[in-house]
Structures are given as structure tokens and as C-alpha cells.
CSV table of C-alpha atoms in Angstrom, one decimal:
chain,number,residue,atom,x,y,z
A,1,MET,CA,0.0,0.0,0.0
A,2,ARG,CA,1.1,3.6,-0.7
A,3,TYR,CA,0.2,5.8,2.3
A,4,PRO,CA,-0.7,9.5,1.7
A,5,ILE,CA,1.7,10.8,4.3
A,6,SER,CA,1.4,14.7,4.4
A,7,ILE,CA,-0.8,14.6,1.3
A,8,GLN,CA,-4.1,16.5,1.7
A,9,THR,CA,-5.1,16.8,-1.9
A,10,PHE,CA,-7.8,14.4,-3.2
A,11,ALA,CA,-6.6,14.4,-6.8
A,12,THR,CA,-3.0,13.5,-5.7
A,13,ILE,CA,-4.2,10.6,-3.6
A,14,ARG,CA,-6.5,9.3,-6.4
A,15,ASN,CA,-4.0,9.8,-9.3
A,16,GLY,CA,-1.1,8.5,-7.2
A,17,ASN,CA,-2.8,5.3,-6.3
A,18,TYR,CA,-2.5,6.0,-2.6
A,19,VAL,CA,-4.8,4.2,-0.1
A,20,TYR,CA,-8.0,6.1,0.3
A,21,VAL,CA,-10.8,5.4,2.8
A,22,ASP,CA,-14.0,6.1,0.7
A,23,LYS,CA,-16.0,8.9,2.4
A,24,THR,CA,-17.6,10.1,-0.8
A,25,ASP,CA,-21.2,9.0,0.3
A,26,LEU,CA,-20.8,11.4,3.3
A,27,VAL,CA,-19.3,14.1,1.0
A,28,TYR,CA,-22.3,13.8,-1.2
A,29,ARG,CA,-24.7,14.1,1.7
A,30,LEU,CA,-22.8,17.1,3.0
A,31,ALA,CA,-22.9,18.7,-0.4
A,32,GLN,CA,-26.7,18.8,-0.3
A,33,GLU,CA,-26.5,21.3,2.7
A,34,HIS,CA,-26.2,25.1,2.3
A,35,VAL,CA,-24.0,26.8,4.9
A,36,CYS,CA,-22.1,24.5,7.3
A,37,PHE,CA,-19.5,24.5,10.0
A,38,LEU,CA,-17.3,21.5,11.0
A,39,SER,CA,-15.0,21.4,14.0
A,40,ARG,CA,-12.4,18.6,14.3
A,41,PRO,CA,-9.0,18.3,16.0
A,42,ARG,CA,-5.9,19.0,14.0
A,43,ARG,CA,-4.6,16.3,11.7
A,44,PHE,CA,-8.0,14.8,11.3
A,45,GLY,CA,-8.5,15.1,7.6
A,46,LYS,CA,-10.4,18.5,7.4
A,47,SER,CA,-8.1,19.7,4.5
A,48,LEU,CA,-8.7,16.4,2.6
A,49,LEU,CA,-12.4,16.9,3.0
A,50,ILE,CA,-12.2,20.4,1.6
A,51,SER,CA,-10.1,19.1,-1.3
A,52,THR,CA,-12.7,16.4,-2.0
A,53,LEU,CA,-15.5,18.9,-2.0
A,54,ASP,CA,-13.5,21.1,-4.3
A,55,ALA,CA,-13.1,18.2,-6.8
A,56,TYR,CA,-16.8,17.3,-6.6
A,57,PHE,CA,-18.1,20.8,-7.2
A,58,SER,CA,-15.5,21.3,-9.9
A,59,GLY,CA,-17.1,18.3,-11.8
A,60,ARG,CA,-14.0,16.1,-11.7
A,61,ARG,CA,-15.9,12.9,-12.3
A,62,GLU,CA,-12.8,10.9,-13.2
A,63,LEU,CA,-11.4,11.2,-9.7
A,64,PHE,CA,-14.5,9.5,-8.2
A,65,ARG,CA,-14.6,6.4,-10.5
A,66,GLY,CA,-15.0,3.3,-8.4
A,67,LEU,CA,-16.1,5.3,-5.3
A,68,LYS,CA,-19.5,5.5,-3.6
A,69,MET,CA,-20.0,8.9,-5.2
A,70,GLU,CA,-20.2,7.4,-8.7
A,71,ALA,CA,-23.5,5.7,-7.9
A,72,LEU,CA,-25.0,8.8,-6.2
A,73,GLU,CA,-24.2,11.6,-8.7
A,74,ASP,CA,-25.3,11.7,-12.4
A,75,LYS,CA,-25.2,15.4,-13.3
A,76,TRP,CA,-21.6,16.5,-12.4
A,77,ASP,CA,-22.3,20.2,-12.8
A,78,VAL,CA,-19.3,22.5,-12.6
A,79,TYR,CA,-19.7,25.3,-10.0
A,80,PRO,CA,-17.4,28.2,-9.5
A,81,VAL,CA,-15.4,27.3,-6.4
A,82,PHE,CA,-13.8,29.8,-4.1
A,83,ARG,CA,-11.3,28.2,-1.7
A,84,ILE,CA,-9.6,29.9,1.2
A,85,ASP,CA,-6.9,28.2,3.2
A,86,PHE,CA,-5.7,30.1,6.3
A,87,ALA,CA,-3.3,27.4,7.4
A,88,LYS,CA,-0.1,29.0,6.1
A,89,GLY,CA,-0.6,32.6,7.2
A,90,ARG,CA,1.2,34.3,10.1
A,91,PHE,CA,-1.8,36.2,11.5
A,92,ASP,CA,0.1,37.5,14.6
A,93,LEU,CA,1.7,40.0,12.2
A,94,ALA,CA,-0.2,43.3,11.7
A,95,GLY,CA,-1.8,43.6,8.3
A,96,GLU,CA,-1.3,39.9,7.4
A,97,LEU,CA,-4.9,39.0,7.4
A,98,GLU,CA,-5.9,41.9,5.2
A,99,LYS,CA,-3.0,41.0,2.8
A,100,VAL,CA,-4.1,37.3,2.5
A,101,LEU,CA,-7.7,38.2,1.9
A,102,GLU,CA,-6.7,40.9,-0.6
A,103,GLU,CA,-4.6,38.3,-2.6
A,104,TYR,CA,-7.6,36.0,-2.7
A,105,VAL,CA,-10.1,38.6,-3.8
A,106,SER,CA,-7.7,40.1,-6.4
A,107,SER,CA,-7.1,36.7,-8.0
A,108,TRP,CA,-10.8,36.1,-8.3
A,109,GLU,CA,-11.4,39.5,-9.8
A,110,THR,CA,-9.0,38.6,-12.6
A,111,ILE,CA,-11.4,35.8,-13.5
A,112,TYR,CA,-14.8,37.2,-12.9
A,113,GLY,CA,-14.3,41.0,-13.2
A,114,LYS,CA,-13.9,44.0,-11.0
A,115,SER,CA,-16.1,47.1,-10.4
A,116,ASP,CA,-14.7,50.5,-9.3
A,117,ILE,CA,-17.9,51.0,-7.3
A,118,TYR,CA,-16.9,48.4,-4.7
A,119,THR,CA,-13.8,49.2,-2.7
A,120,THR,CA,-13.9,47.2,0.5
A,121,LEU,CA,-12.9,43.5,0.7
A,122,SER,CA,-16.4,42.4,1.6
A,123,SER,CA,-18.2,44.4,-1.1
A,124,ARG,CA,-15.6,43.3,-3.8
A,125,PHE,CA,-16.0,39.7,-2.7
A,126,GLN,CA,-19.8,40.0,-2.9
A,127,TYR,CA,-19.5,41.4,-6.4
A,128,VAL,CA,-17.2,38.5,-7.5
A,129,LEU,CA,-19.6,35.9,-6.1
A,130,GLU,CA,-22.5,37.5,-8.0
A,131,GLN,CA,-20.6,37.8,-11.2
A,132,ALA,CA,-19.4,34.2,-10.9
A,133,ALA,CA,-23.0,33.0,-10.6
A,134,ALA,CA,-24.2,35.2,-13.5
A,135,ARG,CA,-21.4,34.2,-15.8
A,136,THR,CA,-21.4,30.5,-15.2
A,137,GLY,CA,-25.1,29.9,-14.6
A,138,HIS,CA,-24.3,28.1,-11.4
A,139,GLN,CA,-24.2,29.4,-7.8
A,140,ALA,CA,-20.8,29.8,-6.1
A,141,VAL,CA,-19.2,27.3,-3.7
A,142,ILE,CA,-17.1,28.7,-0.8
A,143,LEU,CA,-14.7,26.3,1.1
A,144,ILE,CA,-12.7,27.8,4.0
A,145,ASP,CA,-10.0,25.7,5.7
A,146,GLU,CA,-8.9,26.6,9.3
A,147,TYR,CA,-11.2,29.6,9.4
A,148,ASP,CA,-10.2,30.1,13.1
A,149,LYS,CA,-6.4,30.4,12.6
A,150,PRO,CA,-6.4,34.2,12.3
A,151,LEU,CA,-8.0,34.3,15.7
A,152,LEU,CA,-6.1,31.5,17.4
A,153,ASP,CA,-2.8,33.1,16.4
A,154,VAL,CA,-3.6,36.2,18.3
A,155,LEU,CA,-5.4,35.0,21.4
A,156,GLU,CA,-5.3,37.6,24.2
A,157,GLU,CA,-3.1,39.9,22.0
A,158,ASP,CA,-3.8,43.4,20.6
A,159,LEU,CA,-4.5,42.0,17.2
A,160,GLU,CA,-7.3,39.7,18.4
A,161,ASN,CA,-10.1,42.4,18.1
A,162,VAL,CA,-8.6,43.7,14.8
A,163,ASN,CA,-8.7,40.2,13.2
A,164,HIS,CA,-12.1,39.4,14.6
A,165,SER,CA,-13.5,42.6,13.1
A,166,ILE,CA,-12.0,41.9,9.7
A,167,LEU,CA,-13.3,38.3,9.6
A,168,LYS,CA,-16.8,39.3,10.9
A,169,ASP,CA,-17.1,41.8,8.1
A,170,PHE,CA,-15.7,39.4,5.5
A,171,TYR,CA,-18.0,36.5,6.5
A,172,GLY,CA,-20.9,39.0,6.4
A,173,THR,CA,-20.6,38.7,2.7
A,174,PHE,CA,-22.2,35.3,2.8
A,175,LYS,CA,-25.5,36.8,4.0
A,176,ALA,CA,-25.5,39.6,1.5
A,177,ALA,CA,-24.7,37.2,-1.4
A,178,ASP,CA,-26.9,34.3,-0.2
A,179,ALA,CA,-28.8,34.1,-3.5
A,180,SER,CA,-25.5,33.5,-5.3
A,181,LEU,CA,-24.3,30.7,-3.0
A,182,ARG,CA,-24.8,27.0,-3.6
A,183,PHE,CA,-22.7,25.7,-0.7
A,184,VAL,CA,-20.5,27.1,2.0
A,185,LEU,CA,-18.3,25.1,4.4
A,186,LEU,CA,-16.0,26.4,7.1
A,187,THR,CA,-13.7,24.0,9.0
A,188,GLY,CA,-11.6,24.6,12.1
A,189,VAL,CA,-10.7,23.4,15.5
A,190,THR,CA,-12.7,25.9,17.5
A,191,LYS,CA,-16.2,27.2,17.3
A,192,PHE,CA,-16.1,31.0,17.9
A,193,SER,CA,-19.9,31.6,17.9
A,194,LYS,CA,-19.9,33.1,21.4
A,195,ILE,CA,-17.6,35.9,20.3
A,196,THR,CA,-19.9,36.7,17.3
A,197,VAL,CA,-17.5,36.0,14.5
A,198,PHE,CA,-20.5,34.5,12.7
A,199,SER,CA,-23.0,37.2,13.6
A,200,GLY,CA,-22.5,39.0,10.3
A,201,PHE,CA,-24.4,36.3,8.4
A,202,ASN,CA,-26.9,33.6,9.1
A,203,GLN,CA,-25.6,31.1,11.6
A,204,PRO,CA,-24.1,28.1,9.8
A,205,ASN,CA,-25.4,24.6,10.4
A,206,ASP,CA,-23.0,23.2,12.9
A,207,ILE,CA,-22.5,19.6,11.9
A,208,SER,CA,-19.7,19.0,14.4
A,209,MET,CA,-21.9,16.8,16.7
A,210,ASP,CA,-24.3,15.7,14.0
A,211,SER,CA,-24.2,11.9,14.2
A,212,ARG,CA,-24.8,11.6,10.5
A,213,TYR,CA,-21.3,13.1,10.0
A,214,ASP,CA,-19.4,11.3,12.8
A,215,ALA,CA,-17.3,9.4,10.3
A,216,ILE,CA,-16.7,12.1,7.7
A,217,CYS,CA,-13.2,12.7,9.1
A,218,GLY,CA,-11.2,9.9,10.7
A,219,ILE,CA,-11.4,6.1,10.4
A,220,THR,CA,-14.1,3.8,11.8
A,221,GLU,CA,-13.3,0.4,13.0
A,222,ASP,CA,-15.1,-1.2,10.1
A,223,GLU,CA,-13.1,0.9,7.7
A,224,LEU,CA,-9.8,0.1,9.5
A,225,TYR,CA,-10.4,-3.7,9.2
A,226,SER,CA,-11.7,-3.6,5.7
A,227,VAL,CA,-9.2,-1.2,4.1
A,228,PHE,CA,-6.1,-1.9,6.2
A,229,GLY,CA,-6.6,-5.6,6.9
A,230,GLU,CA,-3.4,-6.5,5.0
A,231,ALA,CA,-1.4,-3.8,6.8
A,232,ILE,CA,-2.6,-5.0,10.2
A,233,SER,CA,-1.5,-8.6,9.4
A,234,GLU,CA,1.9,-7.3,8.3
A,235,MET,CA,2.4,-5.2,11.4
A,236,ALA,CA,1.3,-8.1,13.6
A,237,SER,CA,3.9,-10.3,12.0
A,238,LYS,CA,6.7,-7.7,12.4
A,239,LEU,CA,5.9,-7.0,16.0
A,240,ASN,CA,5.4,-10.7,16.8
A,241,TYR,CA,1.7,-10.2,17.7
A,242,THR,CA,-1.4,-12.2,16.7
A,243,VAL,CA,-3.7,-10.2,14.4
A,244,GLU,CA,-6.3,-9.9,17.3
A,245,THR,CA,-3.6,-8.6,19.7
A,246,MET,CA,-2.5,-6.1,17.0
A,247,LYS,CA,-6.0,-4.9,16.6
A,248,ALA,CA,-6.3,-4.4,20.3
A,249,GLU,CA,-3.1,-2.5,20.5
A,250,LEU,CA,-4.2,-0.2,17.6
A,251,LYS,CA,-7.5,0.4,19.3
A,252,LYS,CA,-5.9,1.2,22.7
A,253,GLN,CA,-3.4,3.6,21.1
A,254,TYR,CA,-5.4,5.4,18.4
A,255,ASP,CA,-9.2,4.8,18.8
A,256,GLY,CA,-11.7,6.3,21.2
A,257,TYR,CA,-12.8,9.6,19.5
A,258,HIS,CA,-16.5,10.2,19.7
A,259,PHE,CA,-18.0,13.2,18.0
A,260,SER,CA,-21.7,12.8,19.0
A,261,ASN,CA,-23.7,11.0,21.6
A,262,ALA,CA,-24.1,8.1,19.1
A,263,LEU,CA,-20.6,7.2,20.4
A,264,LEU,CA,-19.3,5.8,17.1
A,265,ASP,CA,-15.6,4.9,17.5
A,266,VAL,CA,-13.3,6.9,15.3
A,267,TYR,CA,-9.6,6.3,15.0
A,268,ASN,CA,-7.1,9.1,14.5
A,269,PRO,CA,-6.3,9.0,10.7
A,270,PHE,CA,-2.9,10.7,10.9
A,271,SER,CA,-1.6,8.3,13.5
A,272,ILE,CA,-3.1,5.2,11.7
A,273,ILE,CA,-1.5,5.9,8.3
A,274,ASN,CA,1.8,6.8,10.0
A,275,ALA,CA,1.8,3.6,12.1
A,276,PHE,CA,1.2,1.5,9.0
A,277,ASN,CA,3.8,3.4,7.0
A,278,LYS,CA,6.5,2.8,9.6
A,279,MET,CA,5.1,-0.5,10.9
A,280,ASP,CA,5.4,0.6,14.4
A,281,ILE,CA,3.3,2.0,17.3
A,282,ASP,CA,4.3,5.6,18.3
A,283,ASN,CA,2.7,8.9,19.4
A,284,TYR,CA,2.5,10.3,15.9
A,285,TRP,CA,-0.3,12.8,16.4
A,286,TYR,CA,1.3,14.6,19.3
A,287,LYS,CA,4.8,14.5,17.8
A,288,SER,CA,3.4,16.3,14.7
A,289,GLY,CA,3.1,19.5,16.6
A,290,THR,CA,1.7,21.2,19.7
A,291,PRO,CA,-1.2,23.6,19.4
A,292,THR,CA,0.4,26.9,20.2
A,293,PHE,CA,-2.8,28.5,21.3
A,294,LEU,CA,-3.4,25.8,23.9
A,295,VAL,CA,0.1,26.0,25.3
A,296,LYS,CA,-0.4,29.8,25.7
A,297,LEU,CA,-3.7,29.3,27.4
A,298,LEU,CA,-2.4,26.7,29.9
A,299,GLU,CA,0.9,28.4,30.5
A,300,GLY,CA,1.6,28.4,34.2
A,301,HIS,CA,-1.5,26.5,35.1
A,302,HIS,CA,-2.0,23.0,36.5
A,303,VAL,CA,-5.0,21.2,34.9
A,304,ASN,CA,-6.6,18.6,37.2
A,305,MET,CA,-7.8,16.3,34.5
A,306,GLN,CA,-9.3,13.9,37.0
A,307,LYS,CA,-11.5,16.7,38.4
A,308,LEU,CA,-12.5,17.8,34.9
A,309,THR,CA,-13.6,14.3,33.9
A,310,SER,CA,-15.3,13.3,37.1
A,311,ARG,CA,-18.6,15.0,36.4
A,312,PRO,CA,-21.1,15.1,33.5
A,313,TYR,CA,-21.6,18.1,31.2
A,314,GLU,CA,-24.3,19.3,28.9
A,315,SER,CA,-22.7,19.8,25.4
A,316,GLN,CA,-23.0,23.6,25.6
A,317,TYR,CA,-20.1,23.6,28.2
A,318,PHE,CA,-17.5,22.1,25.8
A,319,VAL,CA,-18.7,22.7,22.3
A,320,ASP,CA,-18.5,26.5,22.2
A,321,TYR,CA,-15.1,28.3,22.4
A,322,ARG,CA,-14.0,29.6,25.8
A,323,ALA,CA,-10.5,30.9,26.4
A,324,ASP,CA,-10.4,30.2,30.1
A,325,ALA,CA,-7.3,28.7,31.7
A,326,GLU,CA,-9.2,28.1,35.0
A,327,ASN,CA,-11.7,26.1,33.1
A,328,PRO,CA,-10.1,24.8,29.9
A,329,LEU,CA,-12.7,22.1,29.3
A,330,ALA,CA,-13.9,23.5,25.9
A,331,MET,CA,-10.5,24.0,24.5
A,332,LEU,CA,-9.3,20.5,25.6
A,333,TYR,CA,-12.3,18.9,23.9
A,334,GLN,CA,-12.1,20.9,20.7
A,335,SER,CA,-8.3,20.3,20.5
A,336,GLY,CA,-8.8,16.5,20.8
A,337,TYR,CA,-7.4,16.0,24.2
A,338,LEU,CA,-10.8,15.1,25.6
A,339,THR,CA,-13.7,13.3,23.9
A,340,ILE,CA,-17.2,12.1,24.7
A,341,LYS,CA,-17.0,8.8,26.5
A,342,GLY,CA,-20.6,8.4,27.7
A,343,TYR,CA,-24.1,10.0,27.3
A,344,ASP,CA,-27.0,10.0,29.6
A,345,ARG,CA,-30.0,10.5,27.3
A,346,HIS,CA,-32.4,11.1,30.2
A,347,TYR,CA,-30.4,14.1,31.6
A,348,GLY,CA,-28.8,15.1,28.3
A,349,GLU,CA,-25.4,15.0,29.9
A,350,ASN,CA,-22.0,13.8,28.6
A,351,THR,CA,-19.0,12.3,30.3
A,352,LEU,CA,-15.6,13.2,28.9
A,353,ASP,CA,-12.1,11.6,29.1
A,354,TYR,CA,-8.9,11.1,27.1
A,355,PRO,CA,-9.7,9.3,23.7
A,356,ASN,CA,-6.7,6.9,24.0
A,357,VAL,CA,-3.2,6.2,25.2
A,358,GLU,CA,-1.5,8.4,22.7
A,359,VAL,CA,-3.5,11.4,23.7
A,360,ARG,CA,-3.1,10.7,27.4
A,361,LYS,CA,0.7,10.6,27.0
A,362,GLY,CA,0.6,13.7,24.8
A,363,PHE,CA,-1.3,15.7,27.4
A,364,VAL,CA,1.3,15.0,30.1
A,365,THR,CA,4.0,16.3,27.7
A,366,LEU,CA,1.7,19.3,26.8
A,367,MET,CA,1.4,20.3,30.5
A,368,ALA,CA,5.2,20.0,31.0
A,369,GLU,CA,5.7,22.3,28.0
A,370,ALA,CA,3.1,24.8,29.2
A,371,ASN,CA,4.8,25.0,32.6
A,372,LYS,CA,8.4,25.3,31.6
A,373,CYS,CA,8.3,29.0,32.2
A,374,CYS,CA,7.4,28.4,35.8
A,375,SER,CA,10.0,25.7,36.7
């Protein structure tokens, strides 16, 4: 098997004959929505999802041959796709956010035209969307990856309010241009609804805890065994395990994420493909990088994880963003250090805990890093 290590482009995976876990039935279902928001921890396949939607709405039928999508779609209309990726920007630098947005809008204006009447970023973007719909005969598609990075980069800094204001105004375009929009998806780690970043347009449909989309990012146990059965056997042979013992080790190390009260087991995809690529068990997810915003939030604080996980919570306490070092529950959940472990339907309450061994070990290292300054 060829494993797509550090590859987040759907076309590259398909054309390069890399192993691909077919999520295109869920992609098709998602594409029937209008304006959506999806939160998942880092390295969980959000960028690949964005790339897959881009290919679908761009009518690239050849990339979906042999996949579930092929039996679901028969029109393959080509929509104008506007894709924004905030992953590479340094938004702790003054003017960087405006610069990045200006580059995107200017590039689209070269394709769909520019009007001297409109001078602000938001009004120019609205004009581009309207022109794209008029010229192509199809409404526009907007895909935004890591929408929250311009805010996470500047938490509790002077630029936080500046970046927030810019994004609020820019996202307000979606409401003004609604008639020109076929589909909008924003992905990120955190949900900033409580600080009104979305207040400029109609609240998106938050599918982060929608059980229909539990498996849209990540790998389920059925997918693991059906797609990676050969790799599991090979790893078991190398490590001198039985296949069943190998499955149990992978489950203990990388499984345990639950994104709704349906409690569907989801494995960390980044760790799984790295484990099979190297044929070894290791803490791949944590070693791939520490969330800077979480380190800054927890700096100098001791988090009593046993206390945090010893009581049940309604989902409102951990789904919406809260930058509170004294009560870091929401940020730990959204960052992937905690997940839902149980649900009491009668009381509507969830219990939380570490997803797996890899995350538990990673959290110990995270706290050590966050408290270096105080040692």
C-alpha cells in the first residue's frame, strides 16, 4: 500500500494510487446542505475533506470512479469554487490577514471581473460571487479551511479584536450574497460563535456533533479492518503479535474519539497511516506539533484532568469556544485531548475523558511544556 503521508489533496491521492478510505457518500450528503461548519481536532482530515468537495463541485468525475459517489451523482455540474486556506498565514503580524484576503479577492477579480464602485474587501468579494453565478449559470461554492487560525494566532493579544472585526465583516458577505451561493463550508478546531465571528451572516449549520457526519473525518473500526486488513497482518507479523492482539493495540493507542452522543468509535487517521507506513506504534499525532494557542492558554496553570472528567456536562459547556485557563474544558475537547465517553439521554449529559493512550501521554507532555516557564 502507498500511504498518503502529508498529502491532503484528493486528486493527488487518487491519481497517485494512494490508499483512500472512501468517504464520498458522506461528502455527497454534506454537499446537499447550504452553509455548514465542521470542527475537528488538527490532523483529522479536514483539509482532505475540503479538497474532496472542491473536486466534486468542480465536476472532476474521473477522480470518483469506483467510489461511492459514482452511484450517487449523475449530473456532475461544474460550479465556481472559491477556496480559502488560512493554514499558512502568520496572523500575529499586523496587516497579514488583510493581505491574505486581498490576494484571494484580487485573484478572483481577474477571473470574474472588478467594479470600481466596490472598494472594501467584503463588497468586492460579494460582487465577485454575484458575477461568478451570473457568468457560469451556477451558484458559487465557498470552502474555508482553518477559518479560526487568524483568531487562534492572536489570542489575548492586541490584534485579536482587529482580526475578529475583519473576519466578521468578510464573513458577512455570505448573508448579502446568499442568492448567489450553492454551498459554504467552514472548518476549524474551535467554534467561535460566542464571540460573534458569525454574527454578520446567518448562523451556519454546525455539523460537528451531528451523528450523520461522525465518520466524515477519521477512520471507523469497520473501515480500519476492511481497508487496512493486510497492513494489520503485516504489522502483527513484524511485532510478533497475533492479528487480534495487533487490533487491540491499535484500538488502545489510536481509537476512542466520539463526535456525538451516538458514540461511534473513530480512529485518528494521521496516526493510523503513519503507524502502518512505519510498521510501528508511536505517538505520531502529538509529535506532529503542539497547538500553540493551547500552550499559551495553559501556561503556568495546572490542569486537574481527574477533576474535569469526574462530572457530567451538557454539550454547551464544551462545544463553544471559551478561552479560560481556569476552566479549559472546551479547548481541551475541541483540540482533541478530551472526547465524549458516555451519554445519559435522560439528563442530556455527557462524560468526557482522554480518547486513547496516545492522547493521554501527549497531554502529560503538553502540560510539561506549558509549565516550563514556571519551573
